[in-house]
Amino acid sequence: MSGIGMAAKLRLAGIESFRIYEKSDDIGGTWHANTYPGLTCDIPSRYYSYTFAPNPDWSRVYSPGREIWGYLDRVARDFGLLDRISLGAEVVEARWADGRWLLRTSGGEEAEYDFIITATGGLVHTVKPDIPGLDTFAGAAFHSAEWDHSVPLEGRRIAVIGTGSTGIQITRALAPVAGRFELYQRTPQWILPIGNRRYTRATRWAYRRFPALNRFGYRSLQLQVERTLGRATVRPGLARWWIGTLCRLHLRSVRDPELRRRFTPVYEPMCKRLVMGTRFYRQFSRPNVELVDAGIDHVEPGGIVTRDGRLHELDVIVLATGFDAHAYMKPLELVGPGGLRLSELWAGEPFGYRSVALPGFPNVFTLLGPHSPIGNQSIFTVSESQIDFALALIGVWRRREADAMWPTHEATERFNAELRAAAPTTIWATGCSSWYIGKDGVPHPWPWTPERHREMLERPLLHEWEFARALAPAA
Ligand code: NAP
């Protein structure tokens, strides 16, 4: 998503010499990798799009994953990007040499560039649980981001392990069609009940006919999301109380008190990434659907054995067990001037300057880089601010005012100290485990409002940057 956005904006800025490297066999990133039944985006589509490529034709307020992929594909075609993309080309190393980056792919291809912009996404490396015997299972078992579409689902005995946004979307889609459906819950989730309205033909016509409506729709959804979730996640107050109350009222819709107790989290709403949507709880009134929270002991060829000794006979096991967000950008290694390695800089946790650049690495910009605002926000909007920031600094190079530029270590350290100081007021630090928390125990997402992110990236603070003429090569 951010790579296509960057390339489109390079073109709009009149820059034609660029190439996109994509490790996968198709474009679309997460919207290509994830194809599981029930996949939608829980950020409103009109806002989950580029401002420079509005789409009047969204079918729903929250559109299905395939439609979002189609949108990205169309933008790539409209901006003539397809022949600028090398598919199946994983960049494994970029080395600073003679004032430029020498980039190498896993296939051995090499090329030189003045700038590198990473657009590698945050939820890429799948986490597969270490359950004894999982590899002995006689049926089909796969991760939600590696869906095996050759496996029939209708009438089958299906287990889904995991109750994040993915597990809950899959439950809504498969519980009605499975012969038997079991959801394996380790930790209950809070769920914000947001319905998903379909746009009528008349509405879609109006959005096509009056482009200003799209702009208005984008801005008003942005305002709604930023004023509610954007505030609630980073500081206590009315928005936090209100969202928490809605989640608690939603949980009350579970009539059976014992089932409601089992669905009740012991942490604050939004501490884990908030799950959104309706129609989840009601699946558990179907006779073929069961919540399993006894804990998984092991897997046998016939199914899952829970800690109470019961064998759950199954045909399909879906691992909706999430991603390693801290393996950010791996396996790409950057080797900067003086031999500085990114893997060494990031020996603890990925960090950067204002979510968009790396100290000591010249001419590198990170889209959706470490500390980006990602908690229930539109990452299109976030990456657009980062793209504009990168373009502003690339402008310095184009005007031949400098050959190389990077944020200073002092400015990066100052930013990271402010970030750590702000982290305790965020909802993510209120006592739960989640992929937001780093190995250092600190939540890593942007701990301020999304508006502050835009403000911080609006104009590069040149005194926080070093600019140089041609630099020495890597050691
Ligand atoms: P996730 O939120 O990390 O959830 C993983 C789930 O798997 C958790 O319930 C976890 O339990 C469980 N789990 C992990 N290992 C387990 C084990 N060994 N045994 C039992 N349970 C285990 O992953 P996700 O649902 O794929 O979502 C990841 C992120 O993708 C989301 O937070 C969101 O940012 C994004 N996403 C967005 C959308 C959207 O509509 N925008 C949709 C899907 C995903 P614990 O909680 O106990 O660890």
Coordinates of C-alpha atoms and ligand atoms in Angstrom, one line a residue:
M1 CA 0.0 0.0 0.0
S2 CA 2.6 2.6 1.0
G3 CA 5.0 1.5 -1.9
I4 CA 2.3 2.2 -4.5
G5 CA 1.4 5.5 -2.8
M6 CA 5.1 6.6 -2.8
A7 CA 5.5 5.7 -6.5
A8 CA 2.3 7.5 -7.5
K9 CA 3.4 10.6 -5.6
L10 CA 6.9 10.4 -7.1
R11 CA 5.2 10.5 -10.5
L12 CA 3.0 13.4 -9.4
A13 CA 6.2 15.2 -8.4
G14 CA 7.7 14.6 -11.8
I15 CA 10.2 12.0 -10.7
E16 CA 10.4 9.2 -13.1
S17 CA 13.5 7.2 -12.2
F18 CA 12.4 4.7 -9.6
R19 CA 11.7 1.0 -9.2
I20 CA 9.6 -0.9 -6.7
Y21 CA 10.8 -4.2 -5.4
E22 CA 8.2 -6.7 -4.2
K23 CA 9.1 -10.0 -2.7
S24 CA 5.7 -11.5 -3.4
D25 CA 4.3 -12.6 -6.8
D26 CA 1.7 -9.9 -6.9
I27 CA 1.2 -6.3 -5.6
G28 CA -1.0 -5.3 -2.7
G29 CA 1.0 -6.3 0.4
T30 CA -1.2 -7.4 3.2
W31 CA -4.3 -7.2 0.9
H32 CA -2.6 -9.8 -1.3
A33 CA -1.3 -12.1 1.4
N34 CA -4.6 -12.1 3.4
T35 CA -7.5 -13.8 1.6
Y36 CA -9.2 -15.5 4.5
P37 CA -13.0 -15.9 4.5
G38 CA -14.7 -12.8 6.1
L39 CA -11.7 -10.5 5.4
T40 CA -12.8 -6.9 5.6
C41 CA -11.0 -3.7 6.8
D42 CA -12.4 -2.3 10.0
I43 CA -11.4 1.3 9.0
P44 CA -14.0 3.0 6.8
S45 CA -12.9 2.5 3.2
R46 CA -13.6 6.1 2.0
Y47 CA -11.0 7.1 4.6
Y48 CA -8.8 4.0 4.0
S49 CA -7.7 5.3 0.6
Y50 CA -5.2 7.8 -0.9
T51 CA -6.4 11.4 -0.9
F52 CA -5.0 11.7 -4.5
A53 CA -7.0 8.6 -5.7
P54 CA -10.5 8.7 -4.3
N55 CA -12.8 5.8 -5.0
P56 CA -16.5 6.6 -5.3
D57 CA -17.4 2.9 -5.9
W58 CA -16.7 1.4 -2.4
S59 CA -19.5 -1.2 -1.9
R60 CA -19.7 -0.8 1.8
V61 CA -18.6 1.5 4.6
Y62 CA -16.0 -1.3 5.5
S63 CA -15.2 -3.0 2.2
P64 CA -14.1 -6.6 1.8
G65 CA -10.4 -7.3 1.4
R66 CA -10.6 -8.3 -2.2
E67 CA -12.1 -4.9 -3.1
I68 CA -9.3 -3.1 -1.3
W69 CA -6.8 -5.2 -3.3
G70 CA -8.7 -4.2 -6.5
Y71 CA -8.5 -0.6 -5.5
L72 CA -4.7 -0.8 -5.1
D73 CA -4.3 -2.7 -8.4
R74 CA -6.4 0.0 -10.1
V75 CA -4.3 2.8 -8.6
A76 CA -1.1 1.0 -9.7
R77 CA -2.5 0.7 -13.3
D78 CA -3.8 4.3 -13.4
F79 CA -0.4 5.7 -12.4
G80 CA 1.4 3.4 -14.9
L81 CA 3.3 1.6 -12.1
L82 CA 3.0 -2.1 -13.1
D83 CA 6.0 -2.1 -15.3
R84 CA 8.0 -0.3 -12.6
I85 CA 7.5 -3.2 -10.2
S86 CA 9.9 -6.2 -10.0
L87 CA 7.8 -9.0 -8.6
G88 CA 9.3 -11.9 -6.7
A89 CA 12.3 -9.7 -5.9
E90 CA 13.2 -9.7 -2.2
V91 CA 15.7 -7.0 -1.3
V92 CA 18.1 -8.6 1.2
E93 CA 20.8 -6.0 1.4
A94 CA 21.5 -2.4 0.6
R95 CA 25.1 -1.1 1.0
W96 CA 26.2 2.5 0.9
A97 CA 28.9 2.7 -1.7
D98 CA 30.4 5.8 -3.3
G99 CA 27.6 8.1 -2.2
R100 CA 24.8 5.7 -3.4
W101 CA 22.9 2.7 -2.2
L102 CA 23.9 -0.6 -3.9
L103 CA 20.9 -2.8 -3.5
R104 CA 20.9 -6.7 -3.8
T105 CA 18.0 -9.0 -4.1
S106 CA 17.8 -12.7 -3.0
G107 CA 18.0 -13.6 -6.7
G108 CA 21.4 -11.9 -7.0
E109 CA 20.1 -8.8 -8.9
E110 CA 22.0 -5.6 -8.1
A111 CA 21.1 -2.0 -8.8
E112 CA 22.2 1.5 -7.6
Y113 CA 20.0 4.2 -6.2
D114 CA 20.3 7.6 -4.7
F115 CA 17.5 7.0 -2.2
I116 CA 15.9 4.0 -0.6
I117 CA 12.3 4.2 0.7
T118 CA 11.2 1.2 2.7
A119 CA 7.5 0.3 2.4
T120 CA 7.7 -3.2 3.9
G121 CA 4.6 -3.2 6.2
G122 CA 4.4 -4.1 9.8
L123 CA 2.4 -7.3 9.9
V124 CA 4.2 -9.6 7.5
H125 CA 6.0 -12.4 9.4
T126 CA 3.5 -14.9 10.6
V127 CA 3.6 -16.3 14.1
K128 CA 2.8 -20.0 14.3
P129 CA 2.2 -21.5 17.7
D130 CA 4.5 -24.0 19.1
I131 CA 1.8 -26.6 19.9
P132 CA 3.1 -30.1 20.4
G133 CA 2.0 -32.5 17.6
L134 CA 0.7 -29.8 15.3
D135 CA 2.7 -31.2 12.4
T136 CA 1.2 -34.6 13.0
F137 CA -2.4 -33.4 12.3
A138 CA -4.0 -35.5 9.5
G139 CA -6.3 -32.7 8.3
A140 CA -5.4 -29.3 6.8
A141 CA -3.7 -26.7 9.1
F142 CA -2.6 -23.3 7.9
H143 CA -2.0 -19.7 9.1
S144 CA -4.7 -17.2 8.3
A145 CA -2.3 -15.2 6.1
E146 CA -1.5 -18.4 4.1
W147 CA -5.0 -19.6 3.4
D148 CA -5.2 -22.8 1.5
H149 CA -8.2 -22.3 -0.8
S150 CA -8.1 -25.9 -2.1
V151 CA -9.4 -27.1 1.3
P152 CA -13.2 -27.4 1.3
L153 CA -14.9 -25.8 4.3
E154 CA -18.6 -26.3 3.9
G155 CA -19.9 -28.9 6.4
R156 CA -16.4 -29.6 7.7
R157 CA -15.2 -29.6 11.4
I158 CA -13.2 -26.4 11.7
A159 CA -11.1 -25.0 14.5
V160 CA -9.8 -21.4 14.6
I161 CA -7.0 -20.7 17.1
G162 CA -6.9 -17.0 18.1
T163 CA -9.3 -14.3 18.9
G164 CA -7.7 -11.2 17.4
S165 CA -9.4 -9.2 14.6
T166 CA -8.6 -12.0 12.2
G167 CA -10.0 -14.9 14.3
I168 CA -13.2 -12.9 14.9
Q169 CA -13.7 -12.1 11.2
I170 CA -13.1 -15.7 10.3
T171 CA -15.6 -16.9 13.0
R172 CA -18.3 -14.7 11.5
A173 CA -17.7 -16.1 8.1
L174 CA -17.3 -19.8 8.8
A175 CA -19.5 -20.5 11.8
P176 CA -22.6 -20.4 9.6
V177 CA -21.2 -22.8 6.9
A178 CA -19.1 -25.2 9.0
G179 CA -20.5 -28.6 10.1
R180 CA -18.9 -27.9 13.4
F181 CA -17.0 -24.8 14.4
E182 CA -14.7 -24.3 17.4
L183 CA -13.0 -21.0 18.4
Y184 CA -10.0 -21.5 20.6
Q185 CA -9.7 -18.6 22.9
R186 CA -6.6 -18.0 25.1
T187 CA -7.5 -14.4 26.0
P188 CA -11.0 -12.8 25.5
Q189 CA -11.3 -9.6 23.4
W190 CA -13.3 -6.4 23.7
I191 CA -15.4 -5.8 20.6
L192 CA -16.7 -2.4 19.5
P193 CA -20.1 -3.0 17.8
I194 CA -19.9 -1.2 14.5
G195 CA -22.3 -2.2 11.7
N196 CA -21.3 -2.4 8.1
R197 CA -23.8 -0.5 5.8
R198 CA -23.9 -1.2 2.1
Y199 CA -23.7 1.9 -0.2
T200 CA -26.7 2.1 -2.5
R201 CA -26.4 2.6 -6.2
A202 CA -27.7 6.1 -5.8
T203 CA -25.1 6.9 -3.2
R204 CA -22.3 5.5 -5.4
W205 CA -23.6 7.6 -8.3
A206 CA -23.6 10.7 -6.2
Y207 CA -20.0 10.1 -5.1
R208 CA -19.0 9.6 -8.8
R209 CA -20.9 12.7 -10.0
F210 CA -19.8 15.0 -7.2
P211 CA -16.1 14.4 -6.3
A212 CA -16.4 17.0 -3.5
L213 CA -18.6 14.5 -1.7
N214 CA -15.7 12.1 -1.6
R215 CA -13.4 14.7 -0.1
F216 CA -16.1 15.6 2.4
G217 CA -16.6 11.9 3.3
Y218 CA -12.9 11.4 3.8
R219 CA -12.5 14.4 6.0
S220 CA -15.6 13.7 8.1
L221 CA -14.6 10.0 8.7
Q222 CA -11.0 11.1 9.5
L223 CA -12.4 13.5 12.0
Q224 CA -14.6 10.8 13.6
V225 CA -11.8 8.2 13.8
E226 CA -9.2 10.6 15.0
R227 CA -11.5 12.3 17.6
T228 CA -12.6 8.9 19.0
L229 CA -10.1 6.1 18.7
G230 CA -7.2 8.5 18.0
R231 CA -7.7 10.2 21.3
A232 CA -9.0 7.2 23.3
T233 CA -5.9 5.1 22.7
V234 CA -3.4 7.8 23.8
R235 CA -5.0 9.6 26.8
P236 CA -7.7 9.1 29.4
G237 CA -10.9 11.1 28.9
L238 CA -14.4 11.0 27.4
A239 CA -13.5 9.2 24.2
R240 CA -11.8 6.4 26.2
W241 CA -14.8 6.1 28.6
W242 CA -17.3 6.1 25.7
I243 CA -15.6 3.4 23.6
G244 CA -15.1 1.3 26.8
T245 CA -18.8 1.7 27.6
L246 CA -19.9 0.7 24.1
C247 CA -17.8 -2.5 24.3
R248 CA -19.2 -3.4 27.7
L249 CA -22.8 -2.9 26.6
H250 CA -22.0 -5.0 23.5
L251 CA -20.8 -7.8 25.7
R252 CA -24.1 -7.7 27.6
S253 CA -25.8 -8.8 24.5
V254 CA -24.5 -12.3 25.3
R255 CA -27.5 -13.7 27.2
D256 CA -26.0 -16.8 28.7
P257 CA -24.2 -15.5 31.9
E258 CA -21.7 -18.3 31.9
L259 CA -20.7 -17.7 28.3
R260 CA -20.6 -13.9 29.0
R261 CA -18.2 -14.5 31.8
R262 CA -15.9 -16.5 29.5
F263 CA -16.0 -13.7 26.9
T264 CA -15.1 -11.0 29.5
P265 CA -11.6 -9.7 29.3
V266 CA -9.7 -8.7 32.5
Y267 CA -8.0 -5.7 30.9
E268 CA -9.2 -2.4 29.6
P269 CA -10.9 -2.0 26.2
M270 CA -8.4 -1.1 23.5
C271 CA -5.4 -2.3 25.5
K272 CA -5.1 -5.0 22.8
R273 CA -5.8 -3.7 19.3
L274 CA -9.6 -3.2 19.4
V275 CA -11.7 -5.7 17.4
M276 CA -14.7 -4.1 15.6
G277 CA -17.9 -5.4 14.2
T278 CA -21.2 -7.0 15.0
R279 CA -22.5 -10.5 14.6
F280 CA -19.7 -12.2 16.5
Y281 CA -21.3 -13.1 19.8
R282 CA -24.5 -14.3 18.2
Q283 CA -22.6 -17.1 16.3
F284 CA -22.3 -18.9 19.6
S285 CA -26.1 -19.5 19.9
R286 CA -25.8 -21.9 16.9
P287 CA -25.8 -25.6 17.9
N288 CA -22.7 -26.3 15.8
V289 CA -20.5 -23.5 17.3
E290 CA -18.4 -23.8 20.5
L291 CA -16.1 -21.5 22.4
V292 CA -13.1 -23.6 23.6
D293 CA -11.1 -22.0 26.4
A294 CA -9.9 -25.0 28.3
G295 CA -6.4 -24.5 26.8
I296 CA -4.7 -26.6 24.1
D297 CA -2.5 -29.4 25.4
H298 CA -1.4 -31.0 22.1
V299 CA -2.5 -31.9 18.6
E300 CA -3.0 -35.5 17.4
P301 CA -3.6 -36.8 13.9
G302 CA -7.4 -36.7 14.7
G303 CA -7.6 -33.2 16.2
I304 CA -6.9 -31.0 19.2
V305 CA -6.6 -32.4 22.7
T306 CA -7.5 -29.7 25.3
R307 CA -6.0 -29.6 28.9
D308 CA -9.2 -31.3 30.2
G309 CA -8.2 -34.4 28.2
R310 CA -11.0 -34.0 25.6
L311 CA -10.2 -34.9 22.0
H312 CA -11.8 -32.4 19.6
E313 CA -12.0 -34.3 16.2
L314 CA -11.3 -31.9 13.3
D315 CA -10.8 -31.6 9.6
V316 CA -9.3 -28.1 9.5
I317 CA -7.2 -26.0 11.9
V318 CA -6.8 -22.3 11.2
L319 CA -4.0 -20.5 13.0
A320 CA -5.2 -17.0 13.4
T321 CA -2.3 -16.4 15.7
G322 CA -1.0 -13.1 14.4
F323 CA 2.3 -11.7 13.3
D324 CA 5.7 -10.8 14.6
A325 CA 5.6 -7.0 14.4
H326 CA 9.1 -6.7 15.8
A327 CA 10.7 -8.5 12.9
Y328 CA 10.1 -5.2 11.1
M329 CA 11.8 -5.0 7.7
K330 CA 13.6 -8.4 8.1
P331 CA 15.6 -9.8 6.4
L332 CA 16.7 -6.6 4.8
E333 CA 20.1 -5.5 6.1
L334 CA 21.3 -1.9 5.5
V335 CA 25.0 -1.3 5.7
G336 CA 25.6 2.5 6.0
P337 CA 28.6 4.7 5.9
G338 CA 31.4 3.4 8.1
G339 CA 29.9 -0.1 8.0
L340 CA 27.0 0.8 10.4
R341 CA 24.5 -2.1 10.2
L342 CA 20.8 -1.7 10.8
S343 CA 20.7 -5.1 12.6
E344 CA 23.2 -3.7 15.1
L345 CA 21.4 -0.4 15.5
W346 CA 18.2 -2.3 16.1
A347 CA 19.8 -5.0 18.3
G348 CA 17.1 -4.2 20.9
E349 CA 13.9 -3.0 19.1
P350 CA 13.3 -1.1 15.8
F351 CA 13.4 2.6 16.4
G352 CA 13.7 5.7 14.2
Y353 CA 13.3 9.4 13.9
R354 CA 9.6 10.6 13.9
S355 CA 8.5 7.2 12.3
V356 CA 10.1 8.1 9.0
A357 CA 14.0 8.0 9.0
L358 CA 17.0 6.3 10.6
P359 CA 19.9 8.1 12.3
G360 CA 23.2 7.4 10.5
F361 CA 21.6 6.0 7.3
P362 CA 21.7 8.6 4.6
N363 CA 18.9 9.0 2.0
V364 CA 16.6 6.4 3.6
F365 CA 13.0 6.9 4.4
T366 CA 10.8 4.4 6.2
L367 CA 7.1 4.4 5.4
L368 CA 5.0 3.0 8.3
G369 CA 8.3 2.9 10.0
P370 CA 8.9 2.3 13.8
H371 CA 6.5 4.2 16.0
S372 CA 4.0 5.0 13.3
P373 CA 0.4 5.7 14.5
I374 CA -1.2 2.3 13.8
G375 CA -3.8 1.7 16.5
N376 CA -7.1 1.6 14.6
Q377 CA -6.0 4.4 12.3
S378 CA -6.0 4.6 8.5
I379 CA -2.4 3.7 7.5
F380 CA -3.1 5.3 4.1
T381 CA -3.3 8.7 5.9
V382 CA -0.3 8.0 8.0
S383 CA 1.9 6.9 5.1
E384 CA 0.8 9.9 3.0
S385 CA 2.3 12.3 5.6
Q386 CA 5.5 10.2 5.6
I387 CA 5.6 10.2 1.7
D388 CA 5.2 14.0 1.7
F389 CA 8.0 14.3 4.3
A390 CA 10.3 12.2 2.2
L391 CA 9.4 14.2 -1.0
A392 CA 10.3 17.4 0.8
L393 CA 13.7 16.1 1.7
I394 CA 14.3 14.6 -1.8
G395 CA 13.5 18.1 -3.0
V396 CA 16.7 19.3 -1.2
W397 CA 18.7 16.7 -3.1
R398 CA 17.0 17.6 -6.4
R399 CA 17.9 21.3 -5.9
R400 CA 21.5 20.0 -5.5
E401 CA 21.7 21.5 -2.0
A402 CA 23.0 18.2 -0.6
D403 CA 24.0 14.7 -1.7
A404 CA 23.1 12.9 1.5
M405 CA 20.9 13.6 4.5
W406 CA 20.0 11.8 7.7
P407 CA 18.5 12.7 11.0
T408 CA 21.0 13.3 13.8
H409 CA 21.5 10.7 16.6
E410 CA 20.7 13.5 19.1
A411 CA 17.4 14.4 17.5
T412 CA 16.5 10.7 17.2
E413 CA 17.4 10.1 20.9
R414 CA 15.4 13.1 22.0
F415 CA 12.4 11.9 20.0
N416 CA 12.7 8.4 21.5
A417 CA 13.0 9.8 25.0
E418 CA 9.8 11.8 24.6
L419 CA 8.1 8.8 23.1
R420 CA 9.0 6.6 26.1
A421 CA 7.9 9.3 28.5
A422 CA 4.5 9.5 26.8
A423 CA 4.0 5.7 26.5
P424 CA 2.6 5.1 30.0
T425 CA -0.4 7.3 29.4
T426 CA -1.5 5.1 26.4
I427 CA -4.1 2.5 26.8
W428 CA -1.6 -0.1 25.5
A429 CA 0.4 0.2 28.8
T430 CA -2.6 -0.6 31.1
G431 CA -1.7 -4.3 31.6
C432 CA -2.2 -6.7 28.8
S433 CA 0.0 -8.6 26.3
S434 CA -0.1 -7.5 22.6
W435 CA 2.0 -7.0 19.6
Y436 CA 2.2 -3.3 20.4
I437 CA 4.6 -4.0 23.3
G438 CA 8.3 -4.3 22.5
K439 CA 10.8 -6.7 24.1
D440 CA 11.7 -3.7 26.4
G441 CA 8.1 -3.8 27.8
V442 CA 7.2 -0.4 26.3
P443 CA 4.3 0.1 23.8
H444 CA 5.9 1.1 20.4
P445 CA 3.1 2.8 18.5
W446 CA 2.9 6.6 18.3
P447 CA 1.8 7.6 21.8
W448 CA 0.3 10.9 20.7
T449 CA -2.7 11.9 18.6
P450 CA -2.7 11.3 14.8
E451 CA -2.9 15.1 14.4
R452 CA 0.4 15.4 16.2
H453 CA 2.0 13.0 13.8
R454 CA 0.9 15.2 10.8
E455 CA 2.2 18.3 12.6
M456 CA 5.6 16.7 13.3
L457 CA 6.0 15.7 9.7
E458 CA 4.5 18.8 8.1
R459 CA 7.8 20.5 7.6
P460 CA 11.2 18.8 8.1
L461 CA 13.1 20.5 10.9
L462 CA 16.4 21.0 9.1
H463 CA 18.4 21.6 12.2
E464 CA 17.6 18.0 13.3
W465 CA 19.2 16.7 10.1
E466 CA 22.7 16.4 8.8
F467 CA 23.4 17.3 5.2
A468 CA 26.6 16.3 3.3
R469 CA 28.2 16.3 0.0
A470 CA 29.4 12.9 -1.2
L471 CA 30.0 10.6 1.7
A472 CA 32.6 7.8 2.3
P473 CA 31.5 4.3 1.3
A474 CA 30.7 1.5 3.8
A475 CA 33.8 -0.2 5.4
Ligands
NAP1 P1 -3.4 -10.9 16.9 O1 -4.3 -9.7 17.1 O2 -2.0 -10.8 17.3 O3 -4.2 -12.1 17.6 C1 -3.5 -13.4 17.7 C2 -4.4 -14.3 18.5 O4 -3.9 -15.6 18.5 C3 -4.6 -13.8 19.9 O5 -5.9 -14.1 20.3 C4 -3.6 -14.7 20.7 O6 -3.9 -14.9 22.0 C5 -3.8 -16.0 19.9 N1 -2.7 -16.9 20.0 C6 -1.4 -16.7 19.7 N2 -0.7 -17.8 20.0 C7 -1.5 -18.7 20.5 C8 -1.4 -20.0 21.1 N3 -0.2 -20.6 21.1 N4 -2.4 -20.6 21.6 C9 -3.6 -20.0 21.6 N5 -3.9 -18.8 21.1 C10 -2.8 -18.2 20.6 O7 -3.5 -11.3 15.3 P2 -4.5 -11.0 14.2 O8 -5.9 -11.3 14.7 O9 -4.1 -11.7 13.0 O10 -4.4 -9.5 14.0 C11 -3.2 -8.9 13.9 C12 -3.4 -7.4 13.5 O11 -3.7 -7.4 12.2 C13 -4.5 -6.8 14.2 O12 -4.2 -6.3 15.5 C14 -4.8 -5.6 13.3 O13 -3.9 -4.6 13.5 C15 -4.6 -6.3 12.0 N6 -5.8 -6.7 11.4 C16 -6.7 -5.7 11.0 C17 -7.9 -6.0 10.4 C18 -8.7 -4.9 10.0 O14 -9.9 -5.2 9.7 N7 -8.2 -3.7 9.8 C19 -8.3 -7.4 10.3 C20 -7.4 -8.4 10.8 C21 -6.2 -8.0 11.3 P3 -3.4 -14.0 23.2 O15 -4.3 -12.7 23.1 O16 -3.6 -14.7 24.4 O17 -2.0 -13.7 22.9

